[in-house]
Amino acid sequence: MTTSVRLRIILGENNSQRVILQDGLPTSVADLSKEIAKQCSLQGNFRLQFMDPDFDNDFMNLMSTSEIQDKSTLKVVLLVTSSDRDGLPIPHVETSQNESACSSLAPSLLSCDTLVLSSPSTSANSESSASLAPVLSSSVKSSAWPAEFTVPRFTYDAELKLEQGNAAFKTQGTFLSPDPKLKMSILDGLAEEIVKYKLYPSDGEYGQVAEALIKKHPCLKERGSVTGYSGWKASLKYKLGNYRTKLRNIGCTEVTVNSIKHKPDGISSPAYRVKKPRKAEVNYCPSHPQGETDETLEAVRQTLLNEVKKKNNEKNVRMLMDKSFSIRRHEVIQEPLIADFKTRWPALFRTEEVCAEFERISTVPLVSTFFAKMDAYIAKLMKIFANRGGVAGRRIKTLLLPTTQTDAIEVKRECITKSLCVYLNEDPSSLILEFMDTDGASAQEAIQKAVMGIYVIRYEGTSIEDSPADVGVVLEGEKVLQDLCSVPYATAMLLGLIYGLNLNYLPELRYTFEAFQKLFLELDTNKLTNKVQALKTKLFSDVFE
C-alpha cells in the first residue's frame, strides 16, 4: 500500500500550507508541481525549491523528487516576466563592471526572468496583470517532454484487469496477454498523455513510454523481446499515426500544416519536408486562441506595428505579442526571408521579446538558464580544455589566456564559447566575426556576406577585456540586433532568434550549437552526437582524459 506524503509549502512571507499526497511522491517534478498547484490553488508558472541540508538548509531548485521525502519543506518561486511585473521590486543582482554596462544596454537581462516570492502585495499585482494579459491558445503547451514519463491511469475496467495481471505476475510469474479491448484502452490512454507534450515523438521517446508502461505494469512485458517492450513501441507509433489523422480531420494546426494540400505543387508524399519540432520546441505550431481567426489576428499585427513605435510601451507590446503568437508561428514555419519577416514583426527583434518568444516556444527562460548552466560548467570546462593536446590544444590555450588576466565573468564566458568551438573541431570565427572600428567598409562587407553569426566591433588598441564598440547578431547579411552588451549575451540572443525564426543551425557549427542547446539550455538531452556526449561525460566525471 502506498504511503501518503506530507509536505510544507512556503507560498510567501508568513504564508505556508500543508499538502498531502495520498498516492505518495510523484515520479517527476512536473507532476508534483501540478498537484501542489491544485491543492494550493496556484496559477501561472512557478518553480519549486527544496531545503538542501548539504548547504545549511538553503533553498535550491528542485530537479528531482528523489531530493525530498515525507515532511520536507518546499518553496514556491513565481516566474514573473516583464509583462506582469509592473510595481514589483527587482531583486539585487551582483554584477561585474561589464555586466553593469549591460543593464543600460539590455534591460532584458533583468526583465526576462525575474524571480520573486509570492506575497499579498505581489499577488495583487499579478492578478491585475493577469486580467489584462490575453489568454493564449488552449493548444499552447506549458511543459516540455518529461525526464521520466508517467503512465496515466486507464479506464476502470482496464485498471482492474491490469491489477489482476500484476498480482498473478508477482505470485506466479505469469505474463498477461491483453485482449484487443484492453490493448486499445492502454494505447488510447498513452496516446492522450503523449500528445499533452508533443504530436511527433522521437523513436527514443516512444521507447521511453513503452519502457515506463512495462515498469509500472510488469505483467505486460513481452516474452521473446530483447527489451520486453518492442511490440508496445511499434503499436504506439501506429496509434499516434492514427491519432494525428483524427486531429488533422478536426483541424489541429500542428498536423494540418503537413497535409498534402500544404505541400508544394507536384508533391504527393505526406513525408516530404514534414514541419515538426526538431530542437525540442514545445509549442511549434499552436492553434489560434478561441474566437480568433487569421483576419482578427492580422488586425492585432497591424495594431502592434503602431504600438511598437511608442516609447515606454513594453507592456502593451508584450500583450499583443502573446495574443498573436499563433499566427506568427504559422508564418515563420513557412521560412520567410528575414528582412521581410522583420518588416512584418519588428517587435520580435527586441532583446526582451527574443527572450519572451523563446519561452513561449520552449517554456524555458533563455538568459537565466543559458548563463546559469554555462557558469556552473566553467571551472570543469577550463580543466577539460587544458587537457586537450595538439594544434587544437595550443589554440585553446591562446583563447583562454585572457581568463588569467581578469576575473570578469563576461570575459570567461566569451573565452569558453570560443574554446568550445575549437574543442569540438569547429572554427569560432564562423560564429563570432571580430573587427576593429577602423575596418569600416571591409567589416560591413563581411557582415553582409554572413549567413548567421555574431559580430563584434572593438576600438583600436583595445582587447577582449575592454568593452566593445558594438556587438550584434547578423542573419542573412542583415544586422537584426545591435548594441548588445557582450558576446555571451549576443550568443544567447542568437539562440533565441534561431528558435523564434525557426532557423536551422549552421552545418559548420552543428556541434557547438548542439552543446548550447543540450548542455546549457538542457533541451532534448536524451539524444546526443558522439562528440557532445563525450564532452558531457567528462563534465560529469572527475577524470577528464
XYZ file of C-alpha atoms in Angstrom:
545
model
C 0.000 0.000 0.000
C 1.326 3.454 -0.972
C 2.220 5.659 1.995
C 0.947 9.214 1.852
C 3.499 12.045 1.932
C 3.071 15.359 3.750
C 4.862 18.491 2.543
C 5.129 22.023 3.904
C 4.767 24.503 1.049
C 6.056 28.060 1.607
C 3.969 30.391 -0.555
C 5.382 33.675 0.735
C 6.291 35.579 3.859
C 4.077 34.359 6.743
C 2.195 32.237 4.233
C 2.614 28.440 4.126
C 0.346 25.463 3.567
C 0.363 21.726 4.151
C -0.006 19.466 1.109
C -0.846 15.771 1.473
C -0.023 13.403 -1.399
C -2.235 10.376 -0.831
C -0.562 8.317 -3.572
C 2.987 9.097 -2.445
C 5.577 11.239 -4.215
C 5.109 11.586 -7.988
C 7.976 10.364 -10.143
C 8.503 13.739 -11.835
C 8.800 17.334 -10.646
C 6.207 18.370 -13.258
C 3.561 16.083 -11.743
C 4.449 17.290 -8.240
C 4.062 20.897 -9.384
C 0.626 20.135 -10.824
C -0.533 18.569 -7.570
C 0.790 21.484 -5.499
C -0.842 23.982 -7.854
C -4.126 22.098 -7.499
C -4.115 21.878 -3.698
C -2.770 25.406 -3.144
C -4.910 26.991 -5.907
C -1.859 28.415 -7.684
C -1.983 29.939 -11.157
C 0.777 30.792 -13.607
C 4.283 29.405 -13.936
C 6.374 28.716 -10.862
C 9.471 26.865 -9.768
C 9.874 24.619 -6.722
C 12.852 24.815 -4.382
C 13.752 22.391 -1.607
C 15.621 22.870 1.658
C 19.054 21.338 0.995
C 20.774 20.017 4.175
C 24.115 19.884 2.328
C 24.112 23.692 2.108
C 22.964 24.697 5.583
C 19.293 24.227 4.628
C 19.423 26.901 1.924
C 16.756 26.561 -0.764
C 17.894 25.004 -4.059
C 15.958 24.427 -7.290
C 14.176 21.060 -7.204
C 15.356 18.959 -10.165
C 14.228 15.523 -8.951
C 11.613 14.272 -6.491
C 14.282 11.998 -5.016
C 15.587 15.076 -3.171
C 12.508 15.209 -0.921
C 10.681 12.917 1.457
C 7.844 12.963 3.987
C 7.617 16.272 5.919
C 10.055 18.057 3.572
C 9.780 21.819 3.093
C 9.365 23.279 -0.404
C 9.225 26.883 -1.522
C 7.181 28.209 -4.458
C 9.000 30.761 -6.622
C 6.827 32.526 -9.168
C 8.287 33.114 -12.628
C 7.358 36.696 -13.464
C 8.026 38.262 -16.853
C 8.232 41.935 -17.710
C 4.636 41.946 -18.949
C 3.226 41.308 -15.488
C 5.822 42.633 -13.101
C 4.931 46.331 -13.020
C 5.218 47.533 -9.485
C 7.253 44.514 -8.342
C 10.656 45.119 -6.779
C 13.639 43.941 -8.827
C 15.949 41.827 -6.693
C 19.515 42.995 -6.209
C 21.885 41.313 -8.643
C 25.635 41.275 -8.160
C 27.248 42.451 -11.394
C 30.724 42.974 -12.677
C 31.757 46.200 -14.390
C 30.852 44.786 -17.798
C 27.534 43.467 -16.539
C 26.586 46.839 -15.084
C 27.018 48.294 -18.555
C 24.723 45.575 -19.850
C 21.896 46.757 -17.625
C 21.657 50.016 -19.512
C 22.079 48.473 -22.937
C 19.957 45.364 -22.433
C 17.310 45.682 -19.729
C 16.018 42.214 -20.588
C 18.835 40.767 -18.513
C 16.743 41.778 -15.541
C 13.278 41.716 -17.029
C 13.237 38.368 -18.832
C 13.441 36.039 -15.889
C 12.860 37.872 -12.629
C 12.094 35.558 -9.708
C 10.021 36.754 -6.761
C 8.272 35.051 -3.890
C 4.536 35.359 -3.839
C 3.160 37.630 -1.169
C -0.078 39.539 -0.657
C 1.286 42.567 -2.480
C 2.800 40.636 -5.374
C -0.326 38.519 -5.727
C -2.427 41.617 -6.162
C -0.121 42.895 -8.875
C -0.105 39.517 -10.579
C -3.894 39.335 -10.556
C -4.269 42.822 -12.026
C -1.733 41.992 -14.733
C -3.401 38.674 -15.452
C -6.694 40.441 -16.069
C -5.008 42.490 -18.788
C -2.940 39.735 -20.357
C -4.580 37.876 -23.263
C -5.251 34.178 -22.937
C -3.080 32.094 -25.225
C -4.494 29.297 -27.332
C -5.648 26.217 -25.471
C -3.257 24.239 -27.704
C -0.236 26.045 -26.240
C 1.582 23.519 -24.065
C 3.004 24.513 -20.704
C 5.723 21.888 -20.200
C 8.355 20.042 -22.178
C 8.750 16.290 -22.517
C 9.348 14.913 -19.002
C 12.614 13.296 -17.958
C 10.550 10.349 -16.687
C 7.285 9.593 -18.462
C 4.401 8.986 -16.070
C 1.970 6.298 -17.199
C -1.596 7.593 -16.692
C -4.498 5.728 -15.140
C -6.548 3.891 -17.746
C -10.267 3.138 -17.760
C -11.691 1.447 -14.675
C -12.053 -1.997 -16.279
C -8.559 -1.759 -17.800
C -7.031 -0.881 -14.434
C -8.885 -3.818 -12.837
C -7.512 -6.267 -15.423
C -4.002 -4.883 -15.029
C -4.221 -5.112 -11.239
C -5.162 -8.790 -11.525
C -2.438 -9.382 -14.098
C 0.232 -7.734 -11.944
C -0.861 -9.807 -8.946
C -0.603 -13.038 -10.979
C 2.798 -11.984 -12.298
C 4.069 -11.280 -8.788
C 2.870 -14.587 -7.304
C 3.163 -16.989 -10.238
C 5.394 -15.189 -12.749
C 2.764 -15.427 -15.499
C 2.510 -12.758 -18.168
C -0.744 -11.169 -19.286
C -1.831 -11.450 -22.909
C -4.057 -8.370 -23.274
C -7.274 -8.815 -25.222
C -7.972 -6.289 -28.037
C -10.201 -4.129 -25.838
C -7.599 -3.881 -23.059
C -4.798 -3.152 -25.517
C -6.877 -0.427 -27.146
C -7.623 1.156 -23.763
C -3.914 1.158 -22.910
C -2.834 2.635 -26.240
C -5.588 5.261 -26.159
C -4.594 6.332 -22.662
C -0.916 6.533 -23.550
C -1.632 8.475 -26.742
C -3.711 11.053 -24.882
C -0.879 11.508 -22.388
C 1.798 11.753 -25.102
C 0.026 14.489 -27.075
C -0.001 16.672 -23.976
C 3.712 17.094 -24.675
C 4.179 16.563 -28.418
C 2.483 15.183 -31.515
C 5.657 13.921 -33.148
C 7.659 11.964 -30.552
C 11.084 10.628 -31.470
C 11.954 6.948 -31.594
C 13.668 7.237 -28.223
C 10.615 8.870 -26.668
C 8.357 6.077 -27.919
C 10.749 3.658 -26.263
C 10.672 5.707 -23.064
C 6.865 5.465 -22.919
C 6.829 1.732 -23.655
C 9.514 1.099 -21.025
C 7.564 3.111 -18.451
C 4.467 1.023 -19.253
C 6.059 -2.358 -18.530
C 7.833 -0.920 -15.497
C 4.521 0.112 -13.958
C 2.690 -2.984 -15.213
C 5.299 -5.790 -15.413
C 2.647 -8.287 -16.459
C 2.644 -6.602 -19.889
C 6.292 -7.396 -20.577
C 6.677 -9.252 -23.869
C 8.256 -12.673 -23.904
C 10.824 -13.190 -26.635
C 11.573 -9.474 -26.920
C 15.076 -8.227 -26.140
C 13.782 -5.092 -24.433
C 10.461 -6.525 -23.338
C 8.522 -3.685 -24.956
C 9.425 -3.564 -28.678
C 5.883 -4.611 -29.660
C 4.330 -1.916 -27.477
C 6.674 0.615 -29.013
C 5.624 -0.327 -32.546
C 1.947 -0.247 -31.560
C 2.378 3.219 -30.077
C 3.817 4.510 -33.352
C 0.806 3.220 -35.274
C -1.578 4.594 -32.641
C -0.014 8.085 -32.785
C -0.151 7.998 -36.588
C -3.892 7.246 -36.451
C -4.345 9.816 -33.687
C -2.706 12.500 -35.841
C -5.064 11.589 -38.690
C -8.043 12.213 -36.386
C -6.554 15.536 -35.286
C -5.968 16.519 -38.910
C -9.617 15.842 -39.716
C -10.779 18.165 -36.921
C -8.334 20.902 -37.924
C -5.411 20.668 -35.476
C -2.958 23.181 -36.930
C 0.237 21.381 -35.967
C -0.914 18.385 -38.013
C -2.811 20.039 -40.878
C 0.330 22.012 -41.783
C 1.744 18.683 -43.017
C -1.275 17.652 -45.101
C -0.901 17.161 -48.863
C -2.674 20.423 -49.715
C 0.012 22.337 -47.841
C 2.843 20.709 -49.838
C 4.420 22.324 -52.927
C 2.718 21.628 -56.253
C 3.577 18.211 -57.645
C 4.432 16.718 -54.244
C 2.164 13.825 -53.271
C 4.114 12.437 -50.312
C 2.991 13.404 -46.781
C 6.527 12.682 -45.588
C 8.067 15.408 -47.772
C 9.601 18.114 -45.566
C 7.453 17.468 -42.532
C 7.158 20.574 -40.386
C 7.587 19.407 -36.810
C 9.682 20.265 -33.750
C 13.343 19.387 -34.258
C 15.008 21.314 -31.432
C 12.695 20.386 -28.526
C 10.171 23.125 -29.305
C 7.171 22.593 -27.036
C 4.882 24.965 -28.957
C 5.871 24.633 -32.592
C 2.659 25.465 -34.473
C -0.160 26.207 -31.995
C -3.773 26.768 -32.978
C -5.295 30.226 -32.721
C -6.829 31.320 -29.400
C -10.534 30.583 -29.086
C -12.605 33.026 -31.124
C -9.639 34.275 -33.158
C -9.086 33.865 -36.901
C -6.369 34.810 -39.367
C -8.246 38.043 -40.049
C -8.637 39.109 -36.416
C -5.008 38.290 -35.623
C -3.852 40.184 -38.701
C -5.648 43.189 -37.212
C -3.700 42.586 -33.980
C -0.476 42.606 -36.003
C -1.412 45.922 -37.584
C -2.075 47.364 -34.143
C 1.252 46.015 -32.971
C 3.053 47.913 -35.758
C 1.764 51.163 -34.263
C 2.304 50.207 -30.625
C 5.933 49.240 -31.184
C 6.731 52.804 -32.269
C 5.621 54.263 -28.938
C 8.041 54.834 -26.067
C 7.710 53.048 -22.730
C 5.056 50.776 -24.187
C 6.602 47.387 -23.444
C 3.565 46.105 -21.553
C 1.104 46.607 -24.419
C 3.617 45.227 -26.911
C 4.058 42.091 -24.813
C 0.279 41.591 -24.566
C -0.125 41.892 -28.334
C 2.837 39.598 -28.971
C 1.295 36.994 -26.672
C -2.028 37.231 -28.458
C -0.509 36.999 -31.951
C 1.875 34.135 -31.130
C -0.039 31.514 -33.116
C -0.281 33.435 -36.392
C 3.360 34.447 -36.095
C 4.385 30.805 -35.764
C 2.224 29.877 -38.762
C 4.124 32.440 -40.797
C 7.596 31.636 -39.581
C 7.463 27.889 -40.273
C 6.900 28.763 -43.942
C 10.511 30.033 -43.923
C 10.123 33.685 -44.998
C 13.111 35.932 -45.684
C 14.449 37.514 -42.510
C 14.181 41.028 -43.955
C 10.514 40.525 -44.876
C 9.673 38.979 -41.518
C 11.400 41.808 -39.662
C 9.251 44.295 -41.561
C 6.086 42.452 -40.575
C 7.101 41.750 -36.953
C 9.601 44.416 -35.823
C 8.755 43.859 -32.142
C 10.248 40.360 -32.288
C 13.682 41.872 -32.910
C 13.961 43.408 -29.460
C 16.024 41.625 -26.825
C 13.155 41.391 -24.338
C 10.849 39.921 -26.979
C 13.504 37.456 -28.137
C 13.540 36.139 -24.564
C 9.739 36.081 -24.366
C 9.330 34.308 -27.725
C 11.893 31.679 -26.793
C 9.997 30.990 -23.569
C 6.688 30.775 -25.440
C 8.209 28.174 -27.754
C 10.301 26.123 -25.318
C 8.776 27.067 -21.889
C 12.378 27.626 -20.704
C 13.741 31.058 -19.620
C 16.507 31.876 -22.093
C 19.118 34.131 -20.479
C 18.983 32.859 -16.902
C 19.093 29.181 -17.932
C 21.857 29.643 -20.507
C 24.183 31.577 -18.207
C 23.399 29.552 -15.088
C 24.484 26.318 -16.778
C 27.453 27.901 -18.543
C 28.729 29.409 -15.289
C 28.218 26.106 -13.463
C 30.366 24.322 -16.053
C 33.104 26.978 -16.498
C 35.567 25.511 -13.987
C 35.301 21.971 -15.360
C 35.310 23.131 -18.980
C 38.558 25.015 -18.412
C 40.143 21.867 -16.953
C 38.841 19.747 -19.839
C 40.104 22.255 -22.410
C 43.508 22.480 -20.673
C 43.974 18.723 -21.197
C 43.398 18.964 -24.938
C 46.594 18.388 -26.896
C 47.795 19.062 -30.416
C 47.036 22.091 -32.548
C 43.565 22.461 -31.018
C 45.034 22.408 -27.520
C 47.541 25.162 -28.328
C 44.828 27.286 -29.884
C 42.573 26.810 -26.846
C 45.398 27.885 -24.524
C 45.705 31.119 -26.526
C 41.959 31.706 -26.385
C 41.874 31.118 -22.621
C 44.813 33.431 -21.898
C 42.592 36.466 -21.048
C 40.979 34.483 -18.216
C 44.342 34.502 -16.401
C 44.448 38.303 -16.511
C 40.941 39.149 -15.281
C 38.150 37.661 -13.208
C 35.386 39.337 -15.246
C 32.647 36.781 -15.840
C 31.838 38.104 -19.326
C 35.450 37.558 -20.408
C 35.369 33.991 -19.087
C 32.083 33.303 -20.864
C 33.413 34.619 -24.186
C 36.653 32.640 -23.915
C 34.726 29.478 -23.034
C 32.410 29.980 -26.031
C 35.326 30.288 -28.459
C 37.247 27.420 -26.848
C 34.172 25.190 -27.022
C 34.085 25.648 -30.797
C 37.747 24.667 -31.111
C 37.350 21.707 -28.749
C 34.542 20.382 -30.969
C 36.788 20.835 -34.061
C 34.872 23.840 -35.342
C 36.020 27.359 -36.161
C 34.946 30.104 -33.713
C 35.373 32.696 -36.476
C 32.357 31.113 -38.181
C 30.308 32.125 -35.137
C 31.974 35.365 -33.996
C 33.071 37.946 -36.575
C 35.576 40.341 -34.975
C 36.529 43.727 -36.407
C 38.200 46.951 -35.350
C 36.312 50.229 -35.543
C 38.779 51.345 -38.219
C 37.883 48.482 -40.564
C 34.857 50.368 -41.911
C 33.813 49.164 -45.358
C 35.582 45.799 -45.111
C 33.710 44.979 -41.899
C 30.378 45.982 -43.437
C 31.076 43.839 -46.498
C 31.920 40.789 -44.347
C 28.759 41.240 -42.280
C 26.610 41.438 -45.412
C 28.036 38.111 -46.592
C 27.409 36.348 -43.271
C 24.509 33.890 -43.131
C 24.335 33.700 -39.341
C 26.572 34.825 -36.542
C 27.658 37.434 -34.018
C 29.683 40.497 -34.972
C 31.971 42.369 -32.582
C 33.483 45.773 -33.308
C 36.276 46.765 -30.941
C 38.021 50.085 -30.511
C 41.510 50.285 -31.991
C 44.110 49.267 -29.427
C 41.671 47.507 -27.046
C 41.359 43.818 -26.197
C 38.737 41.318 -25.111
C 38.858 42.674 -21.541
C 37.603 46.096 -22.712
C 34.017 46.982 -23.591
C 33.449 46.693 -27.357
C 32.173 49.486 -29.563
C 29.295 47.323 -30.773
C 28.084 43.735 -30.532
C 25.170 42.391 -32.512
C 23.544 39.482 -34.299
C 23.539 39.106 -38.068
C 21.146 36.889 -40.037
C 21.102 36.593 -43.828
C 23.511 39.511 -44.105
C 21.365 41.870 -42.034
C 22.027 43.249 -38.557
C 18.917 42.144 -36.674
C 20.175 43.095 -33.194
C 22.707 45.801 -32.323
C 24.256 47.483 -29.286
C 24.294 44.339 -27.183
C 26.492 44.376 -24.109
C 28.715 41.340 -24.695
C 29.462 38.369 -26.913
C 27.950 35.821 -24.471
C 24.717 37.817 -24.297
C 24.660 38.044 -28.102
C 25.127 34.250 -28.217
C 22.027 33.791 -26.068
C 20.109 36.204 -28.295
C 21.221 34.299 -31.408
C 19.866 31.082 -29.920
C 16.605 32.840 -29.109
C 16.297 34.094 -32.688
C 17.060 30.642 -34.112
C 14.068 29.289 -32.197
C 11.873 32.333 -32.811
C 12.547 32.303 -36.560
C 12.626 28.500 -36.933
C 16.156 28.521 -38.368
C 18.499 25.582 -38.836
C 21.907 25.524 -37.195
C 24.895 26.315 -39.382
C 26.337 22.981 -40.603
C 29.873 24.148 -39.811
C 28.821 24.850 -36.194
C 26.391 21.985 -35.634
C 28.242 20.543 -32.622
C 28.704 23.933 -30.949
C 25.012 24.754 -31.263
C 24.127 21.259 -30.077
C 26.212 21.870 -26.954
C 24.489 25.224 -26.409
C 21.058 23.614 -26.740
C 21.532 20.310 -24.957
C 24.163 21.137 -22.320
C 23.471 24.786 -21.460
C 19.723 25.041 -22.167
C 19.072 21.343 -21.418
C 16.634 20.907 -24.306
C 16.308 17.428 -25.845
C 19.084 15.906 -23.749
C 18.143 12.275 -24.472
C 19.947 12.002 -27.793
C 23.410 13.495 -28.286
C 26.012 13.077 -31.005
C 29.181 11.226 -30.047
C 31.237 14.414 -29.723
C 28.815 16.201 -27.434
C 28.111 13.025 -25.459
C 31.856 12.600 -24.841
C 32.061 16.190 -23.582
C 29.022 15.693 -21.350
C 30.532 12.520 -19.909
C 33.680 14.421 -18.956
C 31.641 17.240 -17.427
C 30.035 14.773 -15.047
C 33.242 12.889 -14.355
C 36.204 13.659 -12.130
C 38.577 12.278 -14.773
C 38.755 14.373 -17.919
C 41.146 12.453 -20.136
